[in-house]
XYZ file of C-alpha atoms in Angstrom:
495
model
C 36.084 -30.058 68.618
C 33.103 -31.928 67.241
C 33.348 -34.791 65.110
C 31.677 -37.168 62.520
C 31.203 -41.007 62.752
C 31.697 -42.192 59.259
C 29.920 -45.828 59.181
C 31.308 -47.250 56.052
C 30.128 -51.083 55.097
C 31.795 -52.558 52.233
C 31.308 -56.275 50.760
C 34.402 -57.691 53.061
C 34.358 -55.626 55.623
C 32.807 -53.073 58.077
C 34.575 -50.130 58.850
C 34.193 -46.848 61.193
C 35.771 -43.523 60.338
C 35.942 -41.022 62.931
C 36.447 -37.291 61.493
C 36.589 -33.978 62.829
C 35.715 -31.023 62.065
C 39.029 -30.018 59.723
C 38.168 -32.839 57.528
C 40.626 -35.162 59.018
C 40.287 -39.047 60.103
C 41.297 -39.321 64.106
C 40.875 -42.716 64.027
C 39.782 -45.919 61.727
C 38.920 -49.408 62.165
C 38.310 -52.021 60.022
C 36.511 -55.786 60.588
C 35.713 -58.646 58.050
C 32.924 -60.514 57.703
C 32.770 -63.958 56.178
C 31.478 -64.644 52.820
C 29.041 -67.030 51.850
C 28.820 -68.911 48.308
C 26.133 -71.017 48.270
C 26.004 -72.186 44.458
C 28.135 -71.285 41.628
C 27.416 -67.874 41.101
C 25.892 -67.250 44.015
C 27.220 -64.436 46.560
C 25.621 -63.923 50.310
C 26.134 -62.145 53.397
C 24.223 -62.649 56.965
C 22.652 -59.656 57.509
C 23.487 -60.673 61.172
C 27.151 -60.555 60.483
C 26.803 -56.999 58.949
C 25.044 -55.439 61.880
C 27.295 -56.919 64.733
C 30.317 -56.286 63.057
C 29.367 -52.414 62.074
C 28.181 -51.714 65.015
C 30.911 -53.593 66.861
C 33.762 -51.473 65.070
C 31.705 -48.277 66.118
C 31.509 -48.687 69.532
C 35.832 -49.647 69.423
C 36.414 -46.814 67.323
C 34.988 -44.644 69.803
C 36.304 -46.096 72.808
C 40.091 -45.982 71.517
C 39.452 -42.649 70.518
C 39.276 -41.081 73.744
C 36.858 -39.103 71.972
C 33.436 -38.276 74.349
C 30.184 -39.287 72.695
C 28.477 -35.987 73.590
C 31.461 -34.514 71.056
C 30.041 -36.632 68.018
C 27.472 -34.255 66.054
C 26.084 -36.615 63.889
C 26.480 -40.219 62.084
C 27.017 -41.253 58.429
C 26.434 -44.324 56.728
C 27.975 -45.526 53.238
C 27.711 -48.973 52.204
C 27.980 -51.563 49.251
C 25.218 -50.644 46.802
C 22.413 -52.905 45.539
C 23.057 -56.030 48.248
C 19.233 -56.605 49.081
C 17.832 -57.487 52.394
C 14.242 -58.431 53.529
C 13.437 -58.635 56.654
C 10.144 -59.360 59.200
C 8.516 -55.999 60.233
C 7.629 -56.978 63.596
C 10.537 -59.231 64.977
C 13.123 -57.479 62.968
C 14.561 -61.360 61.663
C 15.769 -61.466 58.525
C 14.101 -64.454 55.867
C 17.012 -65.249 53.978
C 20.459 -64.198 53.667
C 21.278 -60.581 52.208
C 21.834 -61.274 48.709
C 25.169 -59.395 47.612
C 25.193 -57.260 44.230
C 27.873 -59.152 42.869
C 24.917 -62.532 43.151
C 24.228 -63.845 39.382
C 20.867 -66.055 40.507
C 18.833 -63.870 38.726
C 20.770 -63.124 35.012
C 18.156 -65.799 33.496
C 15.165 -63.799 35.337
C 16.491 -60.417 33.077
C 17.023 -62.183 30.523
C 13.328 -62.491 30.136
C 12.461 -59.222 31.035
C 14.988 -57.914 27.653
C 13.242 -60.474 26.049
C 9.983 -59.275 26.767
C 10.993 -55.812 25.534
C 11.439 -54.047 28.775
C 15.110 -53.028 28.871
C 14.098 -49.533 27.647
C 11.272 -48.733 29.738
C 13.828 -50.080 32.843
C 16.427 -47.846 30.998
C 14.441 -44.870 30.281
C 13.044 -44.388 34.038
C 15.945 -45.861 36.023
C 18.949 -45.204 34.036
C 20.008 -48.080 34.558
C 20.647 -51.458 32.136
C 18.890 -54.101 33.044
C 20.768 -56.688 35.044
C 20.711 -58.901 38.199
C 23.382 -56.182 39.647
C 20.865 -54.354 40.760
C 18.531 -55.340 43.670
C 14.606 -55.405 41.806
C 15.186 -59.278 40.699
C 16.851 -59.933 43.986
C 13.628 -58.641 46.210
C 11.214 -60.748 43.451
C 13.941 -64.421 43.700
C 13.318 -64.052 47.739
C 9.448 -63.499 47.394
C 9.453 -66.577 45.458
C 11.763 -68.474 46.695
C 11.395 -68.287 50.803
C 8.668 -70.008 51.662
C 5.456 -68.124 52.687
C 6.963 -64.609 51.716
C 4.778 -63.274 48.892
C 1.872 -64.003 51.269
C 3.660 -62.608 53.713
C 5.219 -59.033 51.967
C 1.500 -58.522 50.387
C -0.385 -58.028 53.904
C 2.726 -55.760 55.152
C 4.722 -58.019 57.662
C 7.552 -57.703 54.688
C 10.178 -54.936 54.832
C 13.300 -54.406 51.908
C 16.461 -52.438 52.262
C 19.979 -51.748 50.865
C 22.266 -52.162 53.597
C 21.810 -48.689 54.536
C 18.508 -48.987 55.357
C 18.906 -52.079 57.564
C 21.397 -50.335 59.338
C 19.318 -47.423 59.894
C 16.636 -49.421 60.832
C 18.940 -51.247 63.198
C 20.440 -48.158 64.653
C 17.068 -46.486 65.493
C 15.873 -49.655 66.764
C 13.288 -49.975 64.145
C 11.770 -46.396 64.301
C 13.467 -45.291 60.935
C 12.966 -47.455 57.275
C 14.276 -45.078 55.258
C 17.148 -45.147 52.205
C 18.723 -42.387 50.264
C 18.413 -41.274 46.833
C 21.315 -43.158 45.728
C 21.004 -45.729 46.872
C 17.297 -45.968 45.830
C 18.144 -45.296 42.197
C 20.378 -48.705 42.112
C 17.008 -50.969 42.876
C 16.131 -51.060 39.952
C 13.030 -49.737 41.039
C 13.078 -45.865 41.370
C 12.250 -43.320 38.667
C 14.977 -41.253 38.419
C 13.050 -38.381 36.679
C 9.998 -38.336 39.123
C 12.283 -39.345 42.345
C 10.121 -41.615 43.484
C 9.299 -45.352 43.394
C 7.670 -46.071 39.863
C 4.483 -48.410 40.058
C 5.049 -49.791 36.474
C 8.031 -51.270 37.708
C 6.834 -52.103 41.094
C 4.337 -54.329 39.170
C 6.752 -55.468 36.631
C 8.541 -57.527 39.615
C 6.038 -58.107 41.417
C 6.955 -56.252 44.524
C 4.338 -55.020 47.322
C 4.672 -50.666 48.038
C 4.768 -51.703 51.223
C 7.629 -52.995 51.203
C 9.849 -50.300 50.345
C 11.432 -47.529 52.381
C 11.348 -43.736 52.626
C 13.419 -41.969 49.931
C 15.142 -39.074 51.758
C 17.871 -36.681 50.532
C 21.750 -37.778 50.996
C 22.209 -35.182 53.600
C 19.158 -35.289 56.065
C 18.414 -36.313 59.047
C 17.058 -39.979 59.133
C 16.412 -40.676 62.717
C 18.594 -41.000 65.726
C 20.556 -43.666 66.938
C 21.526 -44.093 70.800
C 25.388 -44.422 70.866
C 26.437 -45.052 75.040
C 23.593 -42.976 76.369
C 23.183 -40.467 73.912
C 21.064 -39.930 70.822
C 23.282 -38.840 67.704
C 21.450 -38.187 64.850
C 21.791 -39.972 61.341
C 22.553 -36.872 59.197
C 24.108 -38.728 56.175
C 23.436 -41.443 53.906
C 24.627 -42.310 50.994
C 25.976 -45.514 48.581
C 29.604 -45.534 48.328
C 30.488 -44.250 44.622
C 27.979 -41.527 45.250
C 29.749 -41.125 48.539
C 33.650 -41.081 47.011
C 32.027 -38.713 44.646
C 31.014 -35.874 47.161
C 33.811 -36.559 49.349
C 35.804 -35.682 46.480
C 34.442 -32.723 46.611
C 33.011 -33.531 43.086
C 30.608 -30.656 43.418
C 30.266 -29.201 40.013
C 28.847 -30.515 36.205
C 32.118 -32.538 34.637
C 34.111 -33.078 37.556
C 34.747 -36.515 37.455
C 36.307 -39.054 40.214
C 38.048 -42.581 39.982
C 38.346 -44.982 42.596
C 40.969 -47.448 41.763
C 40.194 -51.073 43.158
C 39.860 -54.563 41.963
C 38.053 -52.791 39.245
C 37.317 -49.377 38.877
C 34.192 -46.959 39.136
C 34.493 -43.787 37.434
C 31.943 -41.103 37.967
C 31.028 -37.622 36.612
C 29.504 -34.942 37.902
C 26.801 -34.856 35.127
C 24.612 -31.905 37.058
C 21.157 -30.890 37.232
C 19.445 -32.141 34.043
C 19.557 -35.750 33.810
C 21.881 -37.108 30.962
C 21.078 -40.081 28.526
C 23.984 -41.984 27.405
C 24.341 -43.479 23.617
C 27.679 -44.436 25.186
C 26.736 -47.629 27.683
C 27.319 -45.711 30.659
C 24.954 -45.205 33.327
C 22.704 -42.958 34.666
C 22.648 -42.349 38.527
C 21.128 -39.743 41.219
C 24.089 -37.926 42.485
C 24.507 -37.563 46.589
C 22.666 -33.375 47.260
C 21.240 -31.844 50.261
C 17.835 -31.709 51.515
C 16.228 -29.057 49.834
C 18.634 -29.113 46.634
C 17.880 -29.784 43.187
C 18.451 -33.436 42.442
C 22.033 -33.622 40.498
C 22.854 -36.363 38.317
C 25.572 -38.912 37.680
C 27.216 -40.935 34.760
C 28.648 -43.766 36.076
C 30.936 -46.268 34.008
C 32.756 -49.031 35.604
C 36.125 -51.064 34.731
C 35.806 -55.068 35.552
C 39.700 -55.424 35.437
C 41.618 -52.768 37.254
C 43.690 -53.526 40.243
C 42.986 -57.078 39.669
C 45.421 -57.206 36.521
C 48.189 -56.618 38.662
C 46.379 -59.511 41.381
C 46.689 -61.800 37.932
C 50.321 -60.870 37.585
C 51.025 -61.957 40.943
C 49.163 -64.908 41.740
C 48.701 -66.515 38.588
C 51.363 -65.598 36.249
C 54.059 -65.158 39.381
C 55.798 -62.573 37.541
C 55.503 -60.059 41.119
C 55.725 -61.665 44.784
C 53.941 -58.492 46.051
C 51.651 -55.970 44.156
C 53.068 -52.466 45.030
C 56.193 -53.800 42.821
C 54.602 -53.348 39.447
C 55.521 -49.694 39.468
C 58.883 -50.547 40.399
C 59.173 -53.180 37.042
C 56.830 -50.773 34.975
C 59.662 -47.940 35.405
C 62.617 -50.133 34.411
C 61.771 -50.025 30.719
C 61.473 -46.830 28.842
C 58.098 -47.872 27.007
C 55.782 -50.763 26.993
C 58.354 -52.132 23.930
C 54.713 -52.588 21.635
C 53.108 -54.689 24.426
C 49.473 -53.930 24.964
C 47.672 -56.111 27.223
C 43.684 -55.987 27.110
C 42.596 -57.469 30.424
C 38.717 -58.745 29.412
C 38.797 -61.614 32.127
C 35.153 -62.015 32.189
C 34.307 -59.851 29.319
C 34.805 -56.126 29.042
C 32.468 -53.300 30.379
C 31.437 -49.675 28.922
C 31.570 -48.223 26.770
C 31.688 -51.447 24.707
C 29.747 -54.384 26.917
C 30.662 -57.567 25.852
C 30.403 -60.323 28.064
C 31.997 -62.457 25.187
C 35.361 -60.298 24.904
C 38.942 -62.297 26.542
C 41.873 -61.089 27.561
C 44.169 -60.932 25.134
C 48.402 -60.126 24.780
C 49.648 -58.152 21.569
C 52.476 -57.520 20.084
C 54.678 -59.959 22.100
C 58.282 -60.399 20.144
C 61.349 -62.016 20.711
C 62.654 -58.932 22.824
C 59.522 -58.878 24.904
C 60.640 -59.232 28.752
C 57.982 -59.183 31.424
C 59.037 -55.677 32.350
C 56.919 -55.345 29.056
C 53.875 -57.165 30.145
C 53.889 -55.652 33.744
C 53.919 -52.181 32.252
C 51.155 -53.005 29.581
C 49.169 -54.190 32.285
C 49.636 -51.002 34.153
C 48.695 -49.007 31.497
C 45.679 -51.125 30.588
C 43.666 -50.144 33.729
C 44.720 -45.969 32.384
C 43.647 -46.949 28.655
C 40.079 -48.183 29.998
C 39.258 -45.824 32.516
C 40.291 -43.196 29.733
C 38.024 -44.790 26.993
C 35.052 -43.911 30.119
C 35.800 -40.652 30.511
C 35.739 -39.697 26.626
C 31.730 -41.531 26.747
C 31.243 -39.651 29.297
C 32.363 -36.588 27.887
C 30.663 -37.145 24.326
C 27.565 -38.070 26.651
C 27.704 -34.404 28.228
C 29.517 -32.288 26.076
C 31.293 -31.391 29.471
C 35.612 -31.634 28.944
C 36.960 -33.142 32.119
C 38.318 -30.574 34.095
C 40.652 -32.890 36.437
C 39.933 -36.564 37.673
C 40.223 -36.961 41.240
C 41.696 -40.280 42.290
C 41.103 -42.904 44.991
C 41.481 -46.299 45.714
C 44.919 -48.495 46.264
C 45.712 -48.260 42.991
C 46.206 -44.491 42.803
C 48.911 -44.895 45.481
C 50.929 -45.958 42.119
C 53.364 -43.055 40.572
C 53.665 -44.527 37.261
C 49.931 -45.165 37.004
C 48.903 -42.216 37.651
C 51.358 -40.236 35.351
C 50.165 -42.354 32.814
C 46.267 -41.763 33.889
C 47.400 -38.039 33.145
C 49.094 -37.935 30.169
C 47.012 -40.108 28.624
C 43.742 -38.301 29.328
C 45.493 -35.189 28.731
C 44.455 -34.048 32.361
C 45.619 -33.421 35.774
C 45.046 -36.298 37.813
C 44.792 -35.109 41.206
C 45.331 -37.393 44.494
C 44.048 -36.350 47.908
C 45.976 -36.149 51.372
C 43.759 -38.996 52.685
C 42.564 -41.981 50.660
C 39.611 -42.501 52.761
C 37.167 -40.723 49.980
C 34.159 -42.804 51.007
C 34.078 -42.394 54.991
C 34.691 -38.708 53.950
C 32.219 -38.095 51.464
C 29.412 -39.384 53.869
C 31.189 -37.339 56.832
C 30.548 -34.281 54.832
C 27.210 -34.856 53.843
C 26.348 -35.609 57.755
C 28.511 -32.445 59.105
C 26.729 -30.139 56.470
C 23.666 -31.319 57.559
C 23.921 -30.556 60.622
C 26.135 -27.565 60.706
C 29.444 -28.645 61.515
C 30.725 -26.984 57.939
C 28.565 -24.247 56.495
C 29.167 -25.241 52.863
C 30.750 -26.624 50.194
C 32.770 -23.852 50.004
C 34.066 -24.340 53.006
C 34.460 -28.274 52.400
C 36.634 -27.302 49.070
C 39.215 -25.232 51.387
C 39.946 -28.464 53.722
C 40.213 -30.905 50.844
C 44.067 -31.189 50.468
C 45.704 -32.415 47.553
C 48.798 -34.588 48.094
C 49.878 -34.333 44.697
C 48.930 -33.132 41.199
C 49.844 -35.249 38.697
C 50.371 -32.968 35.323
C 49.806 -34.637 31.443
C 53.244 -34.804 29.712
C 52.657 -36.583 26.581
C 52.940 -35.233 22.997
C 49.277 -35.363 21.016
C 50.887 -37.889 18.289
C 52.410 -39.967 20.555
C 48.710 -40.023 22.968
C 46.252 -40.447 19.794
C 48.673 -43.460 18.609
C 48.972 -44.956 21.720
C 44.785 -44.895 21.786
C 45.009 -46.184 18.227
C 46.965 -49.174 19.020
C 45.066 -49.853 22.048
C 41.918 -49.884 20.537
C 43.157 -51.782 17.261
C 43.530 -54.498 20.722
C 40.543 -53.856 22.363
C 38.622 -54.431 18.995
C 40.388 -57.954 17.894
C 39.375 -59.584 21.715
C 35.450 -58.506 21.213
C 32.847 -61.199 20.370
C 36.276 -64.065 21.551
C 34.023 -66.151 23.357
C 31.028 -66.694 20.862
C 30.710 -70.125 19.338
């Protein structure tokens, strides 16, 4: 039996999926990391604390496998996209924390930059929309913030990286700077067209060549990385949508996953020539082979999924734990007029407004929080169907089926709802683990553990199918109503 070692590092935690060759995780392990808020606003990680604890979990995930090293064909890493880390090319220290994607230093830094009329250049070579998610104002705060680092990162002694890249370079003991496609086209600073770094925007931020790693392919090998005596080679890399995407098995143009979290990313499948959305989604490099055709991805994300039901708990008290919302969402027969439009801190594609609230309609004297807890259910459905039909206009492709991941999709009643209110299956896999397997496959492909995606398609298994049960009237006014919602929170917050 041979067998994968999925690294997966996530924003709280580091975790280490071991897989073999049918697909299936033999063992997991998990560890946290602590989180560091310096200013309001302001999100870090030690890039110290990333390393020891991934590579911590590895080693104990192999050790309580009982699993011998010389049986692991190859490594795979997936990770938190956009965190940025710099770090000193000859002593391998760090010069400031990791700055995490979720970090809002830099908003007032791209604000200028949409001032200054770059937002469709950035746009037009990137895909992306401009904002400090992404790690190209991140890399230019710590050159001009850390003391002696410009100077430093123009002679050379500067290197950058995603997480995956430090890791790499970790794991090869600084042999290997190298990222993935991916995760290269969430920088900010990779032309998505040409795959390859784009000077204009290199210059733009300010940011040495030098600096920048290798762009491979998602499955490829990167280096090798001695694990107890052995060298195993890194045959996998890729940033964790991309990752839940292929481990989907998301192969094809217009087949589309969801990954059900706090919030949720949805991405489709958008296939060899690049898309441009009129819809506010965006454009991303899909995760392919070495020696593939680059494939494409629209990517649209929900701020408020999971966490609506978090908000029902903690702050509104109305659950003690969240697994019983289904329980309360299934005791009345409808949502009794309730819709519930969760814009926390503003509402995402396809409308982006950062000045949208939440907001509670059609509340009457009958209204019991069964009501509420339902709405709120079918609130995280409503928006992750109004991404798929942008993403369909976008490319003319109908949604075959939606693959689902995530806690969330562990959630009958959501999920029934997901499908009859996209009018699509919504499919949920045997294992929830989509990441760690996506990155597993890409490694294992690589270096011949599976011969194909063929083969990969056979050994995904399907827990359960969920099938669309909804009459077209009662879906289009259902959409109606939720819109007429969506439309009276937008602009809220606007003096």
């Amino acid at each position: 039996m041979r067998y994968i070692l999925a690294l997966d590092q996530g924003t709280t935690s580091s975790r280490v999926a071991l897989v073999d060759e049918q697909g299936k995780i033999v063992s997991i392990l998990a560890r946290e990391f602590p989180q560091i808020y310096p200013h309001e606003g302001w999100v870090e990680h030690d890039p110290m604390d990333i390393w020891s604890t991934q590579y911590g979990v590895m080693m104990e995930t192999v050790a309580k496998s009982g699993v011998s090293i010389k049986d692991i064909s190859a490594i795979g890493i997936t990770n938190q996209r956009e965190t940025t880390i710099v770090w000193d090319k000859n002593t391998g220290k760090p010069i400031y924390n990791a700055i995490v994607w979720q970090c809002r230093r830099t908003a007032d830094a791209i604000e200028r930059l949409k001032k200054g009329g770059y937002a469709e250049i950035i746009r037009a070579k990137t895909g992306l929309i401009p904002d400090a998610y992404f790690s190209a104002s991140k890399i230019a705060w710590m050159l001009d913030n850390v003391e002696g680092a410009r100077e430093r990162a123009e002679k050379g002694e500067l290197l950058f990286g995603t997480v995956d890249t430090w890791l790499i370079w970790k794991l090869t003991e600084g042999k290997v700077h190298a990222t993935d496609s991916t995760n290269a086209s969430r920088t900010m600073l990779f032309n998505i067209n040409t795959m390859e770094w784009d000077e204009e925007l290199l210059s733009l931020f300010r940011i040495p060549r030098s600096m920048l790693p290798t762009v491979k392919s998602s499955g490829e090998v990167f280096g090798y990385a001695n694990v107890g005596g052995e060298n195993i080679p890194i045959a996998g890399v890729a940033g964790d949508q991309q990752s839940a995407l292929f481990g989907q098995t998301c192969y094809e143009k217009g087949e589309a996953k969801n990954t059900y979290g706090t919030g949720c990313f949805l991405l489709m499948n958008a296939g060899e020539e690049r898309p441009n959305s009129e819809h506010g989604l965006l454009v991303t490099v899909a995760s392919t082979l070495a020696g593939e055709k680059p494939q494409y991805a629209l990517e649209g994300s929900v701020f408020i999924g999971g966490a609506v039901i978090q908000w029902l708990r903690d702050e509104m008290r109305f659950l003690k734990e969240s697994k019983e919302a289904e329980t309360y969402a299934k005791q009345v027969p409808d949502c009794g007029g309730v819709y519930v439009v969760p814009a926390f801190t503003g509402i995402g594609a396809p409308y982006w407004d950062m000045y949208a609230r939440g907001a509670i309609f059609g509340v009457t004297r009958g209204t019991k929080r069964e009501h509420i807890i339902r709405a709120c259910q079918e609130s995280i459905a409503y928006q992750s169907a109004d991404l798929v039909e942008a993403m369909q206009k976008d490319t003319g492709a109908p949604l075959r089926k939606l693959q689902v991941d995530g806690g969330a999709s562990r959630d009958g009643f959501l999920m029934q709802f997901q499908a009859d209110i996209l009018n699509a299956e919504v499919c949920k896999p045997s294992s929830h683990e989509s990441t760690a397997l996506g990155v597993a496959t890409l490694a294992g492909l690589t270096v011949g553990v599976w011969k194909d995606r063929a083969q990969l398609k056979a050994l995904h298994k399907t827990e359960r199918v969920y099938t669309p049960n909804m009459c077209e009237e009662e879906r289009t006014k259902k959409l109606k109503k939720w819109h007429k919602a969506v439309d009276r929170c937008l602009g809220w917050d606007l003096d």
